[in-house]
mmCIF file of C-alpha atoms in Angstrom:
data_model
loop_
_atom_site.group_PDB
_atom_site.id
_atom_site.type_symbol
_atom_site.label_atom_id
_atom_site.label_comp_id
_atom_site.label_asym_id
_atom_site.label_seq_id
_atom_site.Cartn_x
_atom_site.Cartn_y
_atom_site.Cartn_z
ATOM 1 C CA MET A 188 0.857 -39.862 33.839
ATOM 2 C CA GLU A 189 1.720 -37.792 30.777
ATOM 3 C CA LYS A 190 -0.753 -37.556 27.894
ATOM 4 C CA LYS A 191 0.557 -37.807 24.364
ATOM 5 C CA PHE A 192 -1.186 -36.097 21.494
ATOM 6 C CA LYS A 193 -1.380 -37.989 18.260
ATOM 7 C CA PHE A 194 -2.223 -36.369 14.953
ATOM 8 C CA ASN A 195 -3.773 -38.314 12.153
ATOM 9 C CA VAL A 196 -4.480 -37.333 8.557
ATOM 10 C CA VAL A 197 -7.952 -35.958 9.399
ATOM 11 C CA ASP A 198 -6.475 -33.617 12.041
ATOM 12 C CA VAL A 199 -3.925 -32.259 9.564
ATOM 13 C CA VAL A 200 -6.604 -31.698 6.905
ATOM 14 C CA VAL A 201 -8.840 -29.849 9.396
ATOM 15 C CA ILE A 202 -5.942 -27.599 10.463
ATOM 16 C CA LEU A 203 -5.076 -26.837 6.813
ATOM 17 C CA VAL A 204 -8.709 -26.011 5.984
ATOM 18 C CA ILE A 205 -8.918 -23.629 8.952
ATOM 19 C CA ALA A 206 -5.621 -21.958 7.989
ATOM 20 C CA LEU A 207 -6.779 -21.487 4.369
ATOM 21 C CA ALA A 208 -10.103 -20.046 5.559
ATOM 22 C CA VAL A 209 -8.254 -17.505 7.728
ATOM 23 C CA VAL A 210 -6.066 -16.471 4.770
ATOM 24 C CA PHE A 211 -9.117 -16.174 2.472
ATOM 25 C CA VAL A 212 -11.064 -14.031 4.942
ATOM 26 C CA GLY A 213 -7.988 -11.873 5.547
ATOM 27 C CA THR A 214 -7.542 -11.155 1.851
ATOM 28 C CA MET A 215 -11.238 -10.286 1.499
ATOM 29 C CA PHE A 216 -11.055 -7.732 4.327
ATOM 30 C CA PHE A 217 -7.601 -6.320 3.653
ATOM 31 C CA GLY A 218 -7.618 -5.871 -0.119
ATOM 32 C CA GLY A 219 -6.040 -9.020 -1.412
ATOM 33 C CA GLY A 220 -2.501 -9.142 -0.412
ATOM 34 C CA LEU A 221 0.386 -8.330 1.784
ATOM 35 C CA GLY A 222 3.155 -6.234 0.357
ATOM 36 C CA GLY A 223 1.297 -5.407 -2.886
ATOM 37 C CA SER A 224 2.171 -2.455 -5.040
ATOM 38 C CA SER A 225 1.963 0.917 -3.376
ATOM 39 C CA ALA A 226 -0.861 3.343 -4.081
ATOM 40 C CA SER A 227 -0.676 5.699 -7.048
ATOM 41 C CA THR A 228 -2.850 8.598 -8.113
ATOM 42 C CA TYR A 229 -4.986 8.125 -11.224
ATOM 43 C CA GLU A 230 -7.057 10.433 -13.382
ATOM 44 C CA VAL A 231 -10.148 8.535 -14.479
ATOM 45 C CA THR A 232 -12.710 9.854 -16.950
ATOM 46 C CA TYR A 233 -16.287 8.644 -17.264
ATOM 47 C CA LEU A 234 -18.594 9.163 -20.232
ATOM 48 C CA CYS A 235 -22.278 9.218 -19.316
ATOM 49 C CA GLU A 236 -24.187 9.784 -22.556
ATOM 50 C CA GLU A 237 -27.767 10.119 -21.346
ATOM 51 C CA VAL A 238 -28.168 11.864 -17.971
ATOM 52 C CA PRO A 239 -31.358 13.766 -17.033
ATOM 53 C CA ASP A 240 -30.931 17.540 -16.597
ATOM 54 C CA PHE A 241 -31.890 17.375 -12.927
ATOM 55 C CA ALA A 242 -29.002 14.990 -12.193
ATOM 56 C CA ALA A 243 -26.404 16.445 -14.582
ATOM 57 C CA THR A 244 -26.737 20.047 -13.385
ATOM 58 C CA ILE A 245 -26.061 19.288 -9.704
ATOM 59 C CA ILE A 246 -22.657 17.664 -10.295
ATOM 60 C CA GLU A 247 -19.773 19.929 -9.257
ATOM 61 C CA GLU A 248 -16.008 19.832 -8.949
ATOM 62 C CA GLY A 249 -15.042 18.437 -5.557
ATOM 63 C CA ASP A 250 -18.008 16.033 -5.357
ATOM 64 C CA LYS A 251 -17.161 12.580 -4.034
ATOM 65 C CA VAL A 252 -17.580 9.644 -6.434
ATOM 66 C CA LEU A 253 -18.672 6.157 -5.342
ATOM 67 C CA ASP A 254 -19.226 2.935 -7.318
ATOM 68 C CA GLU A 255 -22.843 2.198 -6.420
ATOM 69 C CA GLN A 256 -22.669 -1.572 -6.944
ATOM 70 C CA LYS A 257 -19.302 -2.240 -5.309
ATOM 71 C CA ASP A 258 -19.400 0.527 -2.662
ATOM 72 C CA THR A 259 -15.905 1.571 -3.786
ATOM 73 C CA ASP A 260 -14.532 5.085 -3.301
ATOM 74 C CA LEU A 261 -13.668 6.459 -6.748
ATOM 75 C CA GLY A 262 -12.158 9.744 -5.596
ATOM 76 C CA VAL A 263 -13.376 13.270 -6.296
ATOM 77 C CA VAL A 264 -14.530 15.164 -9.374
ATOM 78 C CA THR A 265 -11.865 17.469 -10.834
ATOM 79 C CA ALA A 266 -13.772 18.514 -13.981
ATOM 80 C CA VAL A 267 -17.322 18.281 -15.377
ATOM 81 C CA GLU A 268 -18.291 18.860 -19.002
ATOM 82 C CA LEU A 269 -21.921 18.895 -20.177
ATOM 83 C CA SER A 270 -22.982 18.584 -23.814
ATOM 84 C CA ASP A 271 -26.005 17.365 -25.766
ATOM 85 C CA SER A 272 -27.095 13.852 -24.858
ATOM 86 C CA ARG A 273 -26.230 11.041 -27.253
ATOM 87 C CA THR A 274 -28.859 8.516 -28.208
ATOM 88 C CA TYR A 275 -28.354 6.201 -31.158
ATOM 89 C CA ALA A 276 -31.218 5.324 -33.481
ATOM 90 C CA VAL A 277 -31.447 3.188 -36.609
ATOM 91 C CA THR A 278 -33.508 4.472 -39.543
ATOM 92 C CA ASP A 279 -35.669 2.346 -41.827
ATOM 93 C CA THR A 280 -32.790 2.251 -44.311
ATOM 94 C CA GLY A 281 -30.365 0.905 -41.682
ATOM 95 C CA GLU A 282 -28.485 4.174 -41.147
ATOM 96 C CA VAL A 283 -27.356 4.757 -37.545
ATOM 97 C CA LEU A 284 -27.974 8.283 -36.293
ATOM 98 C CA CYS A 285 -26.726 9.993 -33.158
ATOM 99 C CA VAL A 286 -29.531 12.201 -31.849
ATOM 100 C CA SER A 287 -30.067 14.242 -28.708
ATOM 101 C CA LYS A 288 -32.985 13.893 -26.291
ATOM 102 C CA PRO A 289 -34.506 17.037 -24.830
ATOM 103 C CA HIS A 290 -33.856 17.557 -21.101
ATOM 104 C CA TYR A 291 -30.905 15.141 -21.131
ATOM 105 C CA ASN A 292 -27.135 15.762 -21.187
ATOM 106 C CA CYS A 293 -23.966 13.926 -21.999
ATOM 107 C CA VAL A 294 -21.720 14.229 -18.938
ATOM 108 C CA GLU A 295 -17.969 13.726 -19.084
ATOM 109 C CA LEU A 296 -16.498 13.491 -15.579
ATOM 110 C CA THR A 297 -12.831 13.643 -14.715
ATOM 111 C CA THR A 298 -11.875 12.314 -11.299
ATOM 112 C CA ARG A 299 -8.752 11.844 -9.238
ATOM 113 C CA VAL A 300 -8.496 8.616 -7.237
ATOM 114 C CA GLU A 301 -5.902 6.606 -5.321
ATOM 115 C CA GLY A 302 -5.431 3.109 -6.685
ATOM 116 C CA GLN A 303 -3.012 0.368 -7.558
ATOM 117 C CA ASP A 304 -1.500 -0.781 -10.846
ATOM 118 C CA TYR A 305 -3.315 -3.499 -12.727
ATOM 119 C CA ASP A 306 -2.273 -4.919 -16.101
ATOM 120 C CA PHE A 307 -5.688 -4.063 -17.553
ATOM 121 C CA GLY A 308 -6.353 -0.702 -15.854
ATOM 122 C CA MET A 309 -6.340 0.086 -12.148
ATOM 123 C CA ILE A 310 -7.596 -1.230 -8.825
ATOM 124 C CA ALA A 311 -9.566 1.060 -6.510
ATOM 125 C CA GLY A 312 -10.360 -0.483 -3.145
ATOM 126 C CA SER A 313 -10.534 -4.143 -4.104
ATOM 127 C CA SER A 314 -12.334 -3.559 -7.438
ATOM 128 C CA LYS A 315 -10.701 -3.665 -10.873
ATOM 129 C CA TYR A 316 -11.492 -0.996 -13.490
ATOM 130 C CA GLY A 317 -10.563 -0.758 -17.154
ATOM 131 C CA VAL A 318 -11.521 1.462 -20.076
ATOM 132 C CA GLY A 319 -14.989 0.478 -21.294
ATOM 133 C CA HIS A 320 -16.068 -0.729 -17.849
ATOM 134 C CA SER A 321 -19.788 0.016 -17.318
ATOM 135 C CA VAL A 322 -20.518 1.545 -13.938
ATOM 136 C CA THR A 323 -23.335 3.099 -11.931
ATOM 137 C CA ILE A 324 -21.809 5.879 -9.854
ATOM 138 C CA ARG A 325 -22.946 8.276 -7.179
ATOM 139 C CA VAL A 326 -21.523 11.737 -7.768
ATOM 140 C CA GLY A 327 -22.414 14.077 -4.928
ATOM 141 C CA SER A 328 -26.168 13.517 -4.593
ATOM 142 C CA ALA A 329 -26.642 12.352 -8.214
ATOM 143 C CA LYS A 330 -26.716 8.732 -9.351
ATOM 144 C CA ILE A 331 -25.762 8.147 -12.988
ATOM 145 C CA PHE A 332 -24.784 5.360 -15.376
ATOM 146 C CA GLY A 333 -21.804 5.489 -17.705
ATOM 147 C CA ARG A 334 -18.533 3.923 -18.797
ATOM 148 C CA VAL A 335 -14.896 4.432 -17.914
ATOM 149 C CA SER A 336 -13.522 6.303 -20.950
ATOM 150 C CA GLY A 337 -9.954 6.844 -19.797
ATOM 151 C CA ILE A 338 -7.440 5.906 -17.083
ATOM 152 C CA LYS A 339 -4.195 7.805 -16.699
ATOM 153 C CA LYS A 340 -1.598 7.198 -13.984
ATOM 154 C CA LEU A 341 -0.399 10.559 -12.637
ATOM 155 C CA ASP A 342 2.576 9.456 -10.528
#
């Protein structure tokens, strides 16, 4: 005797849900797409206006950069510039002043990272970055807070 398999609407829905779940999990693990744009090299600058001396002075060219919150590789440092820290204060008359705190620096980092084109900036790993993006980054053994101040596609 030969058994016949019959599919009903519930079976089809279950199969579709499983197929969609597989596609969703695949895009989460493999960066969101098959046949996306190829990788490009980007120069990304970060402005970190208030970094303690002990963290700012250990950052060097060649240090690896990592987005602390997203665990995304952000390339390597190609240039480091230190200047007086920038803290903004409002006087009693409403005037905004830019002052410097002792034992703090303003750090401008330039990095080189592989990423993909994105209409509003770039994608590194599976994370999107644009100018003005606030980020906590690990640079070598330092951990600092700043903002993306520039993104330039190199190739």
